PDB file of C-alpha atoms in Angstrom:
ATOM      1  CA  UNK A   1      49.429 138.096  54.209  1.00  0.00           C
ATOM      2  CA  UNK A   2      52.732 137.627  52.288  1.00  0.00           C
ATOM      3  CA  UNK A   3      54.994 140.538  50.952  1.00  0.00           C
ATOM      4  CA  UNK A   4      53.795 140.427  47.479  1.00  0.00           C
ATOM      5  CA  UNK A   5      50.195 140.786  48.977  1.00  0.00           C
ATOM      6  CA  UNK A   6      51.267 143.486  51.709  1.00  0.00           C
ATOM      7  CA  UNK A   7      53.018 145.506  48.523  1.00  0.00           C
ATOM      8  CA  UNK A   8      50.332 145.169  45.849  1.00  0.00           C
ATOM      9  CA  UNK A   9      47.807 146.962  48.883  1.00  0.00           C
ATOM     10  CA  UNK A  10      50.576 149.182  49.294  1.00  0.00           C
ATOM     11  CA  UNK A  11      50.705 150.218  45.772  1.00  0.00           C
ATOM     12  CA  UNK A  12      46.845 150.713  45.766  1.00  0.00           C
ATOM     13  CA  UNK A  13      46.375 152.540  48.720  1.00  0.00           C
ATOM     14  CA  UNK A  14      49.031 154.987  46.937  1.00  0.00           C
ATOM     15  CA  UNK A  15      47.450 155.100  44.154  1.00  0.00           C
ATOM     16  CA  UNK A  16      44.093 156.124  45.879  1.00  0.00           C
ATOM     17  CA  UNK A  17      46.123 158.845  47.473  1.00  0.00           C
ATOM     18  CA  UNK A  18      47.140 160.199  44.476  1.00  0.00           C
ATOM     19  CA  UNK A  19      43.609 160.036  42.663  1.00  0.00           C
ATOM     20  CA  UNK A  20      42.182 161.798  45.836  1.00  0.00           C
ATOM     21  CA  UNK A  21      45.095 164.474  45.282  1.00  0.00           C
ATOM     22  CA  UNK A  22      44.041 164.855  42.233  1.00  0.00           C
ATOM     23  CA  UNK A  23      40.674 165.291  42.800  1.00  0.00           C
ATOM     24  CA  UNK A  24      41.514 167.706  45.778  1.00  0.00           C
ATOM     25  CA  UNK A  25      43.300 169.666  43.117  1.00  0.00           C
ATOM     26  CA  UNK A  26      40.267 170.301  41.550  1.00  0.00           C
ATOM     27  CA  UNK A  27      37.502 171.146  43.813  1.00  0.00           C
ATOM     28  CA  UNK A  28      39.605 172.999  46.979  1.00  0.00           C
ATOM     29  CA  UNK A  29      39.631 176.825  45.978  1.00  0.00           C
ATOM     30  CA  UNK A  30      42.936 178.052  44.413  1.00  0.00           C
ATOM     31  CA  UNK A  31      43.719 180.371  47.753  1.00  0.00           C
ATOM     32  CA  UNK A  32      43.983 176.999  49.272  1.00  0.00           C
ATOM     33  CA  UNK A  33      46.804 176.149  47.161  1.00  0.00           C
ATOM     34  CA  UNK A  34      48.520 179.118  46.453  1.00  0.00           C
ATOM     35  CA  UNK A  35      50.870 180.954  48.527  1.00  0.00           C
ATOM     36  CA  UNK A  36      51.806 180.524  52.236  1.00  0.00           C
ATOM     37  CA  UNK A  37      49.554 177.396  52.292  1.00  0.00           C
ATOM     38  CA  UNK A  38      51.563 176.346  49.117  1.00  0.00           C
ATOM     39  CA  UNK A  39      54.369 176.945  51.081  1.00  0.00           C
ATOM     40  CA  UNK A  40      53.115 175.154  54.156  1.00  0.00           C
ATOM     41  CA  UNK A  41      52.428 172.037  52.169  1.00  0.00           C
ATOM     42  CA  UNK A  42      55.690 171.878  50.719  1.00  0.00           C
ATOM     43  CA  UNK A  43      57.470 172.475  53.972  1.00  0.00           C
ATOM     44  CA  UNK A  44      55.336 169.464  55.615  1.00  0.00           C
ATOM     45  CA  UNK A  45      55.538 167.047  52.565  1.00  0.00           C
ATOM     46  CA  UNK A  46      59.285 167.903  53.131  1.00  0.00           C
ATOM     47  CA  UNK A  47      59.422 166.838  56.935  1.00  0.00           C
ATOM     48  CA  UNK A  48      56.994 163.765  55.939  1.00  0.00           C
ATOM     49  CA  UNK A  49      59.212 162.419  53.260  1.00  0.00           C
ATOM     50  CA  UNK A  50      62.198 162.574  55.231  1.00  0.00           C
ATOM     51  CA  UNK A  51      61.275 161.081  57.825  1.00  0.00           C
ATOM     52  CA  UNK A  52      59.428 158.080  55.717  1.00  0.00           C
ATOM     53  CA  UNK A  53      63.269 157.957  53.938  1.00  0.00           C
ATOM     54  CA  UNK A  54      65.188 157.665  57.108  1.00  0.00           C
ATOM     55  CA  UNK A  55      62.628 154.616  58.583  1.00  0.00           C
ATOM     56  CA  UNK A  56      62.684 153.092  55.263  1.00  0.00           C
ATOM     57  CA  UNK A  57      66.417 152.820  55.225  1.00  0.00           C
ATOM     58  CA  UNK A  58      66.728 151.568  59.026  1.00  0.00           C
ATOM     59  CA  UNK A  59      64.166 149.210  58.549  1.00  0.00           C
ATOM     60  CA  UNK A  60      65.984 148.124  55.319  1.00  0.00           C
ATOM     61  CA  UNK A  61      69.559 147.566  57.396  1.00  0.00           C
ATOM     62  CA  UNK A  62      68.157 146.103  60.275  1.00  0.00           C
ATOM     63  CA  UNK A  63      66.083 143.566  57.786  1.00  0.00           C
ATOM     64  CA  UNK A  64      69.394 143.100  55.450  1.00  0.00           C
ATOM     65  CA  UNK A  65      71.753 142.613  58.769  1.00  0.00           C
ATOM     66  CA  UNK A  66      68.927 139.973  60.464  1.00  0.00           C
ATOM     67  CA  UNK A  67      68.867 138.152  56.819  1.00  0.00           C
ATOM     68  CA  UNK A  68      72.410 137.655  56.371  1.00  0.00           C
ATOM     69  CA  UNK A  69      72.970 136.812  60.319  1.00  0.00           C
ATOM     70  CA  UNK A  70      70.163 134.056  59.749  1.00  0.00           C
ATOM     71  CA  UNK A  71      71.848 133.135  56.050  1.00  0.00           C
ATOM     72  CA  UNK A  72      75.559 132.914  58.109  1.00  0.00           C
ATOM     73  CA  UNK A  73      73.701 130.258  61.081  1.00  0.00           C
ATOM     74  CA  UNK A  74      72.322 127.965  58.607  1.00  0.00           C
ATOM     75  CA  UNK A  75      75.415 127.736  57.311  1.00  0.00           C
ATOM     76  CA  UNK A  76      77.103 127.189  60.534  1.00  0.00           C
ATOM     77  CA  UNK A  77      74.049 124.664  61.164  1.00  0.00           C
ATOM     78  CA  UNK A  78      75.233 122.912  58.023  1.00  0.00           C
ATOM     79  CA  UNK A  79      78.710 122.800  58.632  1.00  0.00           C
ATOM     80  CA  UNK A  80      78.559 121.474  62.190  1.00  0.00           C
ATOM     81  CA  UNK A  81      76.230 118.623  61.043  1.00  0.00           C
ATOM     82  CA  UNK A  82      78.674 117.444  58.682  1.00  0.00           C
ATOM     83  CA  UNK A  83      81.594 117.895  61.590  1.00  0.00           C
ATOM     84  CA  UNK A  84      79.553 115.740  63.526  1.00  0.00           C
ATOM     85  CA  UNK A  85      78.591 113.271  60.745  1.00  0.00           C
ATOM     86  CA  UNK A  86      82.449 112.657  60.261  1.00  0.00           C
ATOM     87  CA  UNK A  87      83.150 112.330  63.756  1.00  0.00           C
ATOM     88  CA  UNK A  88      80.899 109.665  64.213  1.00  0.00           C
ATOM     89  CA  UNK A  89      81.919 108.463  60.960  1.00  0.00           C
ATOM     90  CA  UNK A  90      85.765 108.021  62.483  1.00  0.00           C
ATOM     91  CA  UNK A  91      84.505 106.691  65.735  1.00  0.00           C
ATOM     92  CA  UNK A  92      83.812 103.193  64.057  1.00  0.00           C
ATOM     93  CA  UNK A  93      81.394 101.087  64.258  1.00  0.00           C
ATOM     94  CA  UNK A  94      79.773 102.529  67.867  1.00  0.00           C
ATOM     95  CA  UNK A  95      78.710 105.584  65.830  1.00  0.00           C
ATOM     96  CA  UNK A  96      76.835 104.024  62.574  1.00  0.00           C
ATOM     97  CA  UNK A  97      73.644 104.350  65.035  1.00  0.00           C
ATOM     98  CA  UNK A  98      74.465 107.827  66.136  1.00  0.00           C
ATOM     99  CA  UNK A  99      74.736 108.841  62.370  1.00  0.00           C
ATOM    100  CA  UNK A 100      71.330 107.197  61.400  1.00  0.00           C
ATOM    101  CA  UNK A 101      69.783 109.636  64.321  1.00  0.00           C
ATOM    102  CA  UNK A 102      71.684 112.449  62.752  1.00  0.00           C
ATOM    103  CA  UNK A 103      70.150 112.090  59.416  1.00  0.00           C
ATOM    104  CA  UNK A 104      66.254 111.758  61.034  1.00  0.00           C
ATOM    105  CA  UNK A 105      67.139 114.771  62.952  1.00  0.00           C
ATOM    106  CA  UNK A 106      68.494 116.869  59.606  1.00  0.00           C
ATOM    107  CA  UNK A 107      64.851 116.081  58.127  1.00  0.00           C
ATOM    108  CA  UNK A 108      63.179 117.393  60.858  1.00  0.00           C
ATOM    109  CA  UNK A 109      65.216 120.015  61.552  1.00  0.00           C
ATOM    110  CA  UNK A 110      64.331 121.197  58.161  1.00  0.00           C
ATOM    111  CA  UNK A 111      60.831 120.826  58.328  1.00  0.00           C
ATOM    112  CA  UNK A 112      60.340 122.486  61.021  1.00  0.00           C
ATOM    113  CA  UNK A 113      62.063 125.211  60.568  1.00  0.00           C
ATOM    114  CA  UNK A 114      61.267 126.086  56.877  1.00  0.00           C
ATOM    115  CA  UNK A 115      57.847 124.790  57.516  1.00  0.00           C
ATOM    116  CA  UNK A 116      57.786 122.366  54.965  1.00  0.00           C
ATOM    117  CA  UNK A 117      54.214 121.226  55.741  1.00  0.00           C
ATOM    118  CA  UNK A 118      52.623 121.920  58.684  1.00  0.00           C
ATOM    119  CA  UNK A 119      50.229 118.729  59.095  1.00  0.00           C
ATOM    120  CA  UNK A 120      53.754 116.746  59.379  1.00  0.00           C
ATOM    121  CA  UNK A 121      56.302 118.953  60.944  1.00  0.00           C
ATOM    122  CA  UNK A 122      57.754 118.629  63.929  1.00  0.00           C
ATOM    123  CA  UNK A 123      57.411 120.965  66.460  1.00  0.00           C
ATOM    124  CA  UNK A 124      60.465 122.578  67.923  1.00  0.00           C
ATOM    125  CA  UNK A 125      59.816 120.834  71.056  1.00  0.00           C
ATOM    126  CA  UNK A 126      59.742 117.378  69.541  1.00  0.00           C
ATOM    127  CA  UNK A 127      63.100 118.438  67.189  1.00  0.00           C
ATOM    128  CA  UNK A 128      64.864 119.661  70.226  1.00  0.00           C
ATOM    129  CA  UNK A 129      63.954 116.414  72.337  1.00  0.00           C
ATOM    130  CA  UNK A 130      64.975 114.519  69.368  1.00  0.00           C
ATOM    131  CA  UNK A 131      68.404 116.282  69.083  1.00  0.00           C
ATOM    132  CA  UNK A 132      68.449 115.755  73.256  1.00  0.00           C
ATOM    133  CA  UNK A 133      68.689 112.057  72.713  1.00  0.00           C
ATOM    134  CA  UNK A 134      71.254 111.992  70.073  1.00  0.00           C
ATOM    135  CA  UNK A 135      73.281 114.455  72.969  1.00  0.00           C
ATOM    136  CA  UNK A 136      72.673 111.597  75.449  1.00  0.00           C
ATOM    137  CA  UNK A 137      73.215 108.621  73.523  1.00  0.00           C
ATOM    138  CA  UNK A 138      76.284 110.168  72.478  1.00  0.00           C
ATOM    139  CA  UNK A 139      77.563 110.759  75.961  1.00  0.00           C
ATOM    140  CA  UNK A 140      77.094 107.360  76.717  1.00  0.00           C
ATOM    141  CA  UNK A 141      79.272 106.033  74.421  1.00  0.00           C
ATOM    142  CA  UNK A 142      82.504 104.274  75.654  1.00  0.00           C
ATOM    143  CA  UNK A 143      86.022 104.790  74.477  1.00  0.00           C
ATOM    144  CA  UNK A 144      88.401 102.423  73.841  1.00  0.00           C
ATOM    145  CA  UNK A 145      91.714 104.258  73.310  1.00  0.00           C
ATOM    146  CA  UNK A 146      92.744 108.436  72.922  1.00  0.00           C
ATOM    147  CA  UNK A 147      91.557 108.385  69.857  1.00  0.00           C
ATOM    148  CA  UNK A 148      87.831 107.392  70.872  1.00  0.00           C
ATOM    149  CA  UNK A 149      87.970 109.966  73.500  1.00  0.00           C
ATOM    150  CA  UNK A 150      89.360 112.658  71.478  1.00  0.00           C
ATOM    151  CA  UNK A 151      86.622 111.956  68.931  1.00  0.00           C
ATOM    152  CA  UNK A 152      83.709 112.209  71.298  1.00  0.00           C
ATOM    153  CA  UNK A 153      85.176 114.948  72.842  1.00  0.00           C
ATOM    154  CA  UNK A 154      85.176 116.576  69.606  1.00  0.00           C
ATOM    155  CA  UNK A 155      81.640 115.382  68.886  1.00  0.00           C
ATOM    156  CA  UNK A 156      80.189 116.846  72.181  1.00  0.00           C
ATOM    157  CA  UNK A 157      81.462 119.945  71.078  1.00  0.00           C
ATOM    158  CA  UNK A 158      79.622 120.049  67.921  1.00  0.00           C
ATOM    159  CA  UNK A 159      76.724 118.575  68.980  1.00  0.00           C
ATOM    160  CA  UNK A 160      75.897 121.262  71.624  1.00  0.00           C
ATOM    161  CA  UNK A 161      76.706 123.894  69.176  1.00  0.00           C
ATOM    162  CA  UNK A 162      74.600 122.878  66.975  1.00  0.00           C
ATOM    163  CA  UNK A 163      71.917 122.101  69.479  1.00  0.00           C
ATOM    164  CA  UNK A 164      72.404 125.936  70.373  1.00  0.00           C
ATOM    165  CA  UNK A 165      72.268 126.578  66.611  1.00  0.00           C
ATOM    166  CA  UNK A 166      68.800 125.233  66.240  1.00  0.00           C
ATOM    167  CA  UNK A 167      67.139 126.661  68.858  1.00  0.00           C
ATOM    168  CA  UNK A 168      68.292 130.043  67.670  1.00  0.00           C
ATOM    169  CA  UNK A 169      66.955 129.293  64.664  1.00  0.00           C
ATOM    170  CA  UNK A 170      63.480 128.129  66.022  1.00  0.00           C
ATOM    171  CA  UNK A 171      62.887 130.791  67.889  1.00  0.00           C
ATOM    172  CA  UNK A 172      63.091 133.360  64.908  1.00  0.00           C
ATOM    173  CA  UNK A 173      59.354 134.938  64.755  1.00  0.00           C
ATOM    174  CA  UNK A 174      57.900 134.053  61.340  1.00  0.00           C
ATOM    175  CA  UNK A 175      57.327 137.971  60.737  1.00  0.00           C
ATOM    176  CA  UNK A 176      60.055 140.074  62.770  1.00  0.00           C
ATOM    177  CA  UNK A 177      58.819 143.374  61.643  1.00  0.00           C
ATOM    178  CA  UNK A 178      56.839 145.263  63.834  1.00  0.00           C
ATOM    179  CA  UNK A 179      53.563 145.893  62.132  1.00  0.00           C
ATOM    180  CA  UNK A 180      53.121 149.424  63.476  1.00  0.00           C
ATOM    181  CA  UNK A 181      56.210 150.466  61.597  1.00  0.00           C
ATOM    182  CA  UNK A 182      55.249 149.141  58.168  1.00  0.00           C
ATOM    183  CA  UNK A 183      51.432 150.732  58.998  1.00  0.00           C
ATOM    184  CA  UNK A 184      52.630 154.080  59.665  1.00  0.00           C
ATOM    185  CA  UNK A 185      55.320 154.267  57.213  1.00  0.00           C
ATOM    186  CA  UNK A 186      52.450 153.544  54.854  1.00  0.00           C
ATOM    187  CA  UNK A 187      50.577 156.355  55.550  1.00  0.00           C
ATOM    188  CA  UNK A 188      53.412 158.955  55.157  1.00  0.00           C
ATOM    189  CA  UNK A 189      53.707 157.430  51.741  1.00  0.00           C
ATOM    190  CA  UNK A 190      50.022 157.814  51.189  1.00  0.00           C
ATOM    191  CA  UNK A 191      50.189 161.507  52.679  1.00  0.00           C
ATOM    192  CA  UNK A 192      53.401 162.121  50.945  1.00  0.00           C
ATOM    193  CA  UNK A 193      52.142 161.285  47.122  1.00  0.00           C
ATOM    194  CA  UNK A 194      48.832 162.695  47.643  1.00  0.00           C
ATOM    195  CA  UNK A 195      50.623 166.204  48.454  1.00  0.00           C
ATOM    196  CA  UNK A 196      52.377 165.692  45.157  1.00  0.00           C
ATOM    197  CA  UNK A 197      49.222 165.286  43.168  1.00  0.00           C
ATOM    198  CA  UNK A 198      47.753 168.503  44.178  1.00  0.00           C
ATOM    199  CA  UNK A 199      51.126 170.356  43.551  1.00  0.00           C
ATOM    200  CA  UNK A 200      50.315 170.584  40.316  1.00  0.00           C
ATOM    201  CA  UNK A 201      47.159 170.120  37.582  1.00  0.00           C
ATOM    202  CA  UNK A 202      47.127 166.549  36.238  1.00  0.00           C
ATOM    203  CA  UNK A 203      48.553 165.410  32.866  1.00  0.00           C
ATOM    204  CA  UNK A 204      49.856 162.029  31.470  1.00  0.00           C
ATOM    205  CA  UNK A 205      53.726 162.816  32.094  1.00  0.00           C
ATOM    206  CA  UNK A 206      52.945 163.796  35.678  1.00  0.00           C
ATOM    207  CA  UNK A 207      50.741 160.695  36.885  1.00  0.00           C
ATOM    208  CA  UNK A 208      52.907 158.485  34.828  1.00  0.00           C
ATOM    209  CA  UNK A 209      56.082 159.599  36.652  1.00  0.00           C
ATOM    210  CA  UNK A 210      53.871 159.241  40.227  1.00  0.00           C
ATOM    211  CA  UNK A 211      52.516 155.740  38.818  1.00  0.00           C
ATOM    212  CA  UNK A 212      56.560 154.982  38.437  1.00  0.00           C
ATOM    213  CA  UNK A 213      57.347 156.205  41.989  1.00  0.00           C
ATOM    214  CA  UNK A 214      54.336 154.782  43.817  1.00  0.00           C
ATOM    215  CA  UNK A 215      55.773 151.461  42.137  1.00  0.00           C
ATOM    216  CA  UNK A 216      59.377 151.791  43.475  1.00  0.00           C
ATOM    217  CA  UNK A 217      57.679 152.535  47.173  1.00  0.00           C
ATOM    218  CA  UNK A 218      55.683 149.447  47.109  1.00  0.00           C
ATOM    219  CA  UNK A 219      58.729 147.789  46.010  1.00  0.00           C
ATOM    220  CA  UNK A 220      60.794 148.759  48.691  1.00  0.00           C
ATOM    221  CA  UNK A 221      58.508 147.708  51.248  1.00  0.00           C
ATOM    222  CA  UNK A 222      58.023 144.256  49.534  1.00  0.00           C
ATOM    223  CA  UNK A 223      62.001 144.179  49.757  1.00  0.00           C
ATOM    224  CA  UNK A 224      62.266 145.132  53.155  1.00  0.00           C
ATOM    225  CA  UNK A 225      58.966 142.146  54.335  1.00  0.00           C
ATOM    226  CA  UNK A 226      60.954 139.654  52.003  1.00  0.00           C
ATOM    227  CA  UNK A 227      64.267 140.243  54.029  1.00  0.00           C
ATOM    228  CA  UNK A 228      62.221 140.260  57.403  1.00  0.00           C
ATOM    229  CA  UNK A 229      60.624 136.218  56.698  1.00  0.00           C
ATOM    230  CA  UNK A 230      64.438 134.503  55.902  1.00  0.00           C
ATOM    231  CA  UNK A 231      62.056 131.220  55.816  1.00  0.00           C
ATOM    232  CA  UNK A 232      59.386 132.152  53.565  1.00  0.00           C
ATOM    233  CA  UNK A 233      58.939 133.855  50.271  1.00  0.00           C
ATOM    234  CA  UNK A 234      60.642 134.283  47.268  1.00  0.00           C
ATOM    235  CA  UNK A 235      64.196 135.358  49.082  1.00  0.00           C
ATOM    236  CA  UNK A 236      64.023 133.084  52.021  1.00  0.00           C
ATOM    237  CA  UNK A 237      67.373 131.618  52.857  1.00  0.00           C
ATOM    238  CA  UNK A 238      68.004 128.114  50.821  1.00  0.00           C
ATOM    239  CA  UNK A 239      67.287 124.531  52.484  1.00  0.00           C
ATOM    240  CA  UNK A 240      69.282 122.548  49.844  1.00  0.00           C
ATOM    241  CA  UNK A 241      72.781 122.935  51.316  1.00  0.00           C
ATOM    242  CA  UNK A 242      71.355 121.322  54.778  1.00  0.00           C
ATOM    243  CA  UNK A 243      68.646 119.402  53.340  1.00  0.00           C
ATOM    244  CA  UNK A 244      71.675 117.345  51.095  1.00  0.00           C
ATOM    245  CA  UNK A 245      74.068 117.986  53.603  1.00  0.00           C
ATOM    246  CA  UNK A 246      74.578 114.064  54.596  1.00  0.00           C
ATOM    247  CA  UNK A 247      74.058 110.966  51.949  1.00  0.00           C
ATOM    248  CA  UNK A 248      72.709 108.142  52.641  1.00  0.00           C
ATOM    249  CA  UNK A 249      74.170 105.505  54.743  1.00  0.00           C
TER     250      UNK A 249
END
C-alpha cells in the first residue's frame, strides 16, 4: 500500500471516530459526560495525545535523518562514479574497456535500486557480481610508469568505495518503518478525535475544524511513510544526477 493509500485510510478511520463520537454524544446519558468522568476523559485524551505527539515527532526525525543520510550516499555514489570514470579516462587507452563496464553497471545500478521495472532489473546479487568484475579487471591492469600506478591506485580506491556504497544502498528495506508503530499511533489518533467529538454537541464550526485537523494527522503520517521509502513515491530521492552521471563514449 503506498503513503497516499496508507493516509487516505488514515483520514477515514478518523473520520469514523469522530462520527462514532458524535453519535456517542448523543445516546450515552449526560452523567456519563458530565463531571468527574468529564474530567477523566479529558485527563486521558490529554495523556493519549501526548504521547501520539511525542511518537509522531521521533518517527518524523528518525524518517527525515534516514532520508537525507540516503539523499547524501547517492550523492557520494554519484560522485565516486564520475572519480572513477576520469581515472580510467586518464589511464589511456587500457581503461576505454573499464569505462564501457562502468556505464552498464550505472544502468543497473539504477534499476535496481530505484526499481525501475521489476521484470528487467537486476538483482543486487547480479549488480554486485557485475561491479566484482569491473574490481577485478581493474586490478589486473598493468602499469607502465608512476603515473599508471598512481592512477589505479586511485581507481581501486574509488571503486571499493563505491562498491561499499551500493551495497548500502541495496540493502535499504523498501518500507523501514515498523508497521506496529504507524498501527498504534493510528489508533491514539482515532481514540484521541473521537474524545473530542463527544466533548461537545455537534455543529458545522466544530466538525469543520475536526474535518481540518483529522486532515493535518493524515498528512503527517503520509509525510512521515513518504520520508521512510527514499526510492519510491512522490519524495523519493532523484535518479537523474546518477542516471546522467557519465555520457556516452
Amino acid at each position: 500500500m503506498s503513503a497516499v493509500e496508507t493516509a487516505l485510510l488514515v483520514l477515514g478511520l478518523i473520520l469514523i471516530s469522530i462520527a462514532a463520537g458524535v453519535l456517542l454524544r448523543r445516546t450515552l446519558p449526560e452523567k456519563h459526560l458530565s463531571g468527574d468522568s468529564k474530567d477523566v476523559i479529558k485527563l486521558a485524551t490529554a495523556l493519549i495525545a501526548t504521547m501520539a505527539a511525542l511518537v509522531t515527532a521521533l518517527l518524523f526525525a528518525s524518517t527525515r535523518a534516514s532520508y537525507e543520510a540516503t539523499h547524501s550516499q547517492v550523492g557520494q555514489l554519484t560522485a565516486n562514479v564520475i572519480e572513477l570514470d576520469r581515472l580510467l579516462k586518464d589511464y589511456g587507452a587500457e581503461g576505454v574497456a573499464l569505462r564501457q563496464a562502468l556505464r552498464q553497471d550505472v544502468a543497473a545500478i539504477v534499476s535496481t535500486i530505484w526499481r525501475d521495472d521489476d521484470a528487467v532489473a537486476p538483482t543486487p546479487a547480479q549488480a554486485s557480481a557485475s561491479e566484482a568484475q569491473v574490481i577485478t579487471r581493474l586490478r589486473l591492469l598493468a602499469p607502465r610508469d608512476p603515473v599508471q600506478t598512481s592512477l589505479q591506485a586511485r581507481a581501486s580506491v574509488v571503486s571499493n568505495a563505491l562498491a561499499q556504497i551500493q551495497l548500502t544502498l541495496y540493502a535499504h528495506p523498501s518500507d523501514s518503518l515498523a508497521k506496529p508503530f504507524i498501527t498504534v499511533l493510528v489508533l491514539w489518533l482515532c481514540f484521541i478525535f473521537g474524545s473530542f467529538a463527544m466533548s461537545a454537541d455537534a455543529n458545522g464550526t466544530m466538525l469543520s475544524v475536526l474535518f481540518f485537523c483529522a486532515l493535518s494527522a493524515a498528512s503527517a503520517i503520509y509525510l512521515i511513510l513518504e520520508l521512510g521509502q527514499p526510492f519510491d513515491g512522490l519524495m523519493q530521492v532523484p535518479s537523474n544526477p546518477l542516471r546522467y552521471a557519465l555520457a556516452p563514449l
